[in-house]
């Protein structure tokens, strides 16, 4: 199926969920996660009207960036090794995986202007998942004030691997609560208004719970 056709299905689903929970569809931005697909398929997504692209590896991002050009659309969504920061920093507009001081320090050092970051939180506490523990997230965000080139625009999480909708929903709901707590601190380096949550299988639940960026791979650009 063409990306254009998949996109219209997803947009329809977003509109339905939004009307159910009284949100505006334009407040939910779609990031097309292109990590499994070719440069051609990525170009097709842009042609279909996609405005945000997500990659989880530095080499994948660099190769697509070189082909598709310098546009303000790139989201780095994967776990980021400190030594890879220099490869992507001048190419990305958003980093979704800030979860430790060493990474913040490196981003701050290499950046020439403030970088929009999401703090990744490990809400499900699964060992295999990256992200800061929820109990320490608030203090972590406060401590980031020392880095002039780090701007915390929101929080990101990945739902646990389960079919249990209630568990997934609770994960998203708790992230929203944490985002509001941080937003209420009124920190100038951390406006924290955004929520990056929801993927192909759970984006409807994420939108119901307040997602402002959904990261969709398979359902949008998959074959
Ligand atoms: C791969 C990936 C996605 C997209 O996953 P799909 O299930 O294919 O939609 C979203 N977020 C992150 C961090 C990913 O690595």
GROMACS .gro file of N, CA and C in nm, residues 59-115:
model
  171
   59UNK      N    1   2.359   0.625   1.170
   59UNK     CA    2   2.393   0.605   1.028
   59UNK      C    3   2.268   0.614   0.939
   60UNK      N    4   2.156   0.559   0.987
   60UNK     CA    5   2.031   0.569   0.911
   60UNK      C    6   1.988   0.713   0.894
   61UNK      N    7   2.002   0.789   0.999
   61UNK     CA    8   1.963   0.930   0.993
   61UNK      C    9   2.052   1.007   0.895
   62UNK      N   10   2.182   0.984   0.906
   62UNK     CA   11   2.276   1.059   0.821
   62UNK      C   12   2.252   1.026   0.673
   63UNK      N   13   2.230   0.898   0.642
   63UNK     CA   14   2.213   0.863   0.500
   63UNK      C   15   2.084   0.923   0.444
   64UNK      N   16   1.976   0.922   0.522
   64UNK     CA   17   1.851   0.979   0.471
   64UNK      C   18   1.859   1.131   0.465
   65UNK      N   19   1.926   1.187   0.562
   65UNK     CA   20   1.942   1.333   0.564
   65UNK      C   21   2.018   1.380   0.440
   66UNK      N   22   2.122   1.305   0.406
   66UNK     CA   23   2.202   1.345   0.290
   66UNK      C   24   2.121   1.340   0.161
   67UNK      N   25   2.033   1.243   0.153
   67UNK     CA   26   1.953   1.229   0.032
   67UNK      C   27   1.839   1.331   0.028
   68UNK      N   28   1.775   1.352   0.142
   68UNK     CA   29   1.650   1.429   0.143
   68UNK      C   30   1.670   1.576   0.178
   69UNK      N   31   1.792   1.605   0.220
   69UNK     CA   32   1.823   1.746   0.238
   69UNK      C   33   1.797   1.798   0.377
   70UNK      N   34   1.840   1.919   0.391
   70UNK     CA   35   1.837   1.986   0.519
   70UNK      C   36   1.703   2.051   0.542
   71UNK      N   37   1.613   1.979   0.610
   71UNK     CA   38   1.483   2.037   0.643
   71UNK      C   39   1.460   2.015   0.792
   72UNK      N   40   1.381   2.099   0.854
   72UNK     CA   41   1.365   2.090   1.000
   72UNK      C   42   1.268   1.980   1.042
   73UNK      N   43   1.303   1.856   1.015
   73UNK     CA   44   1.206   1.750   1.031
   73UNK      C   45   1.258   1.630   1.107
   74UNK      N   46   1.383   1.629   1.142
   74UNK     CA   47   1.441   1.504   1.192
   74UNK      C   48   1.430   1.489   1.343
   75UNK      N   49   1.379   1.374   1.381
   75UNK     CA   50   1.369   1.337   1.523
   75UNK      C   51   1.460   1.219   1.547
   76UNK      N   52   1.549   1.229   1.644
   76UNK     CA   53   1.628   1.113   1.681
   76UNK      C   54   1.556   1.044   1.796
   77UNK      N   55   1.509   0.920   1.773
   77UNK     CA   56   1.420   0.855   1.870
   77UNK      C   57   1.485   0.737   1.941
   78UNK      N   58   1.604   0.695   1.897
   78UNK     CA   59   1.665   0.576   1.955
   78UNK      C   60   1.756   0.609   2.071
   79UNK      N   61   1.804   0.505   2.137
   79UNK     CA   62   1.898   0.533   2.245
   79UNK      C   63   2.026   0.586   2.179
   80UNK      N   64   2.084   0.686   2.242
   80UNK     CA   65   2.193   0.760   2.178
   80UNK      C   66   2.321   0.743   2.257
   81UNK      N   67   2.421   0.685   2.192
   81UNK     CA   68   2.552   0.673   2.256
   81UNK      C   69   2.619   0.809   2.254
   82UNK      N   70   2.685   0.841   2.362
   82UNK     CA   71   2.746   0.973   2.375
   82UNK      C   72   2.841   1.003   2.259
   83UNK      N   73   2.917   0.901   2.218
   83UNK     CA   74   3.015   0.926   2.111
   83UNK      C   75   2.950   0.948   1.974
   84UNK      N   76   2.820   0.917   1.962
   84UNK     CA   77   2.752   0.937   1.833
   84UNK      C   78   2.687   1.075   1.822
   85UNK      N   79   2.685   1.148   1.931
   85UNK     CA   80   2.615   1.278   1.931
   85UNK      C   81   2.665   1.368   1.819
   86UNK      N   82   2.797   1.368   1.801
   86UNK     CA   83   2.855   1.459   1.702
   86UNK      C   84   2.809   1.427   1.559
   87UNK      N   85   2.771   1.302   1.535
   87UNK     CA   86   2.728   1.264   1.399
   87UNK      C   87   2.591   1.320   1.362
   88UNK      N   88   2.508   1.341   1.462
   88UNK     CA   89   2.369   1.378   1.430
   88UNK      C   90   2.329   1.519   1.471
   89UNK      N   91   2.408   1.581   1.556
   89UNK     CA   92   2.359   1.700   1.624
   89UNK      C   93   2.323   1.816   1.531
   90UNK      N   94   2.399   1.831   1.423
   90UNK     CA   95   2.367   1.942   1.332
   90UNK      C   96   2.256   1.903   1.234
   91UNK      N   97   2.203   1.784   1.246
   91UNK     CA   98   2.101   1.738   1.151
   91UNK      C   99   1.963   1.723   1.214
   92UNK      N  100   1.957   1.708   1.345
   92UNK     CA  101   1.827   1.681   1.409
   92UNK      C  102   1.765   1.808   1.468
   93UNK      N  103   1.634   1.808   1.472
   93UNK     CA  104   1.561   1.918   1.535
   93UNK      C  105   1.514   1.876   1.675
   94UNK      N  106   1.495   1.745   1.693
   94UNK     CA  107   1.448   1.694   1.821
   94UNK      C  108   1.525   1.567   1.858
   95UNK      N  109   1.557   1.556   1.987
   95UNK     CA  110   1.613   1.431   2.040
   95UNK      C  111   1.516   1.379   2.146
   96UNK      N  112   1.471   1.254   2.127
   96UNK     CA  113   1.367   1.200   2.217
   96UNK      C  114   1.422   1.113   2.328
   97UNK      N  115   1.553   1.096   2.335
   97UNK     CA  116   1.605   0.991   2.421
   97UNK      C  117   1.705   1.041   2.525
   98UNK      N  118   1.687   1.163   2.571
   98UNK     CA  119   1.777   1.214   2.674
   98UNK      C  120   1.744   1.145   2.807
   99UNK      N  121   1.843   1.074   2.862
   99UNK     CA  122   1.814   0.998   2.985
   99UNK      C  123   1.930   0.995   3.084
  100UNK      N  124   2.033   1.076   3.058
  100UNK     CA  125   2.146   1.075   3.153
  100UNK      C  126   2.231   1.201   3.139
  101UNK      N  127   2.302   1.231   3.245
  101UNK     CA  128   2.383   1.354   3.247
  101UNK      C  129   2.495   1.351   3.144
  102UNK      N  130   2.560   1.235   3.127
  102UNK     CA  131   2.673   1.230   3.033
  102UNK      C  132   2.626   1.269   2.893
  103UNK      N  133   2.506   1.228   2.859
  103UNK     CA  134   2.451   1.261   2.726
  103UNK      C  135   2.415   1.410   2.718
  104UNK      N  136   2.355   1.462   2.823
  104UNK     CA  137   2.320   1.604   2.826
  104UNK      C  138   2.445   1.691   2.812
  105UNK      N  139   2.550   1.648   2.881
  105UNK     CA  140   2.675   1.723   2.880
  105UNK      C  141   2.734   1.728   2.739
  106UNK      N  142   2.731   1.614   2.673
  106UNK     CA  143   2.786   1.605   2.537
  106UNK      C  144   2.702   1.688   2.438
  107UNK      N  145   2.572   1.678   2.447
  107UNK     CA  146   2.484   1.757   2.359
  107UNK      C  147   2.511   1.906   2.382
  108UNK      N  148   2.517   1.942   2.508
  108UNK     CA  149   2.540   2.083   2.544
  108UNK      C  150   2.672   2.135   2.488
  109UNK      N  151   2.774   2.050   2.496
  109UNK     CA  152   2.907   2.090   2.451
  109UNK      C  153   2.914   2.108   2.300
  110UNK      N  154   2.848   2.018   2.228
  110UNK     CA  155   2.857   2.019   2.082
  110UNK      C  156   2.760   2.116   2.016
  111UNK      N  157   2.651   2.149   2.083
  111UNK     CA  158   2.546   2.230   2.020
  111UNK      C  159   2.586   2.376   2.014
  112UNK      N  160   2.536   2.445   1.912
  112UNK     CA  161   2.563   2.588   1.902
  112UNK      C  162   2.437   2.669   1.935
  113UNK      N  163   2.322   2.602   1.937
  113UNK     CA  164   2.197   2.665   1.983
  113UNK      C  165   2.124   2.563   2.070
  114UNK      N  166   2.027   2.606   2.149
  114UNK     CA  167   1.955   2.508   2.232
  114UNK      C  168   1.888   2.400   2.148
  115UNK      N  169   1.902   2.275   2.192
  115UNK     CA  170   1.844   2.161   2.122
  115UNK      C  171   1.716   2.118   2.194
   0.00000   0.00000   0.00000
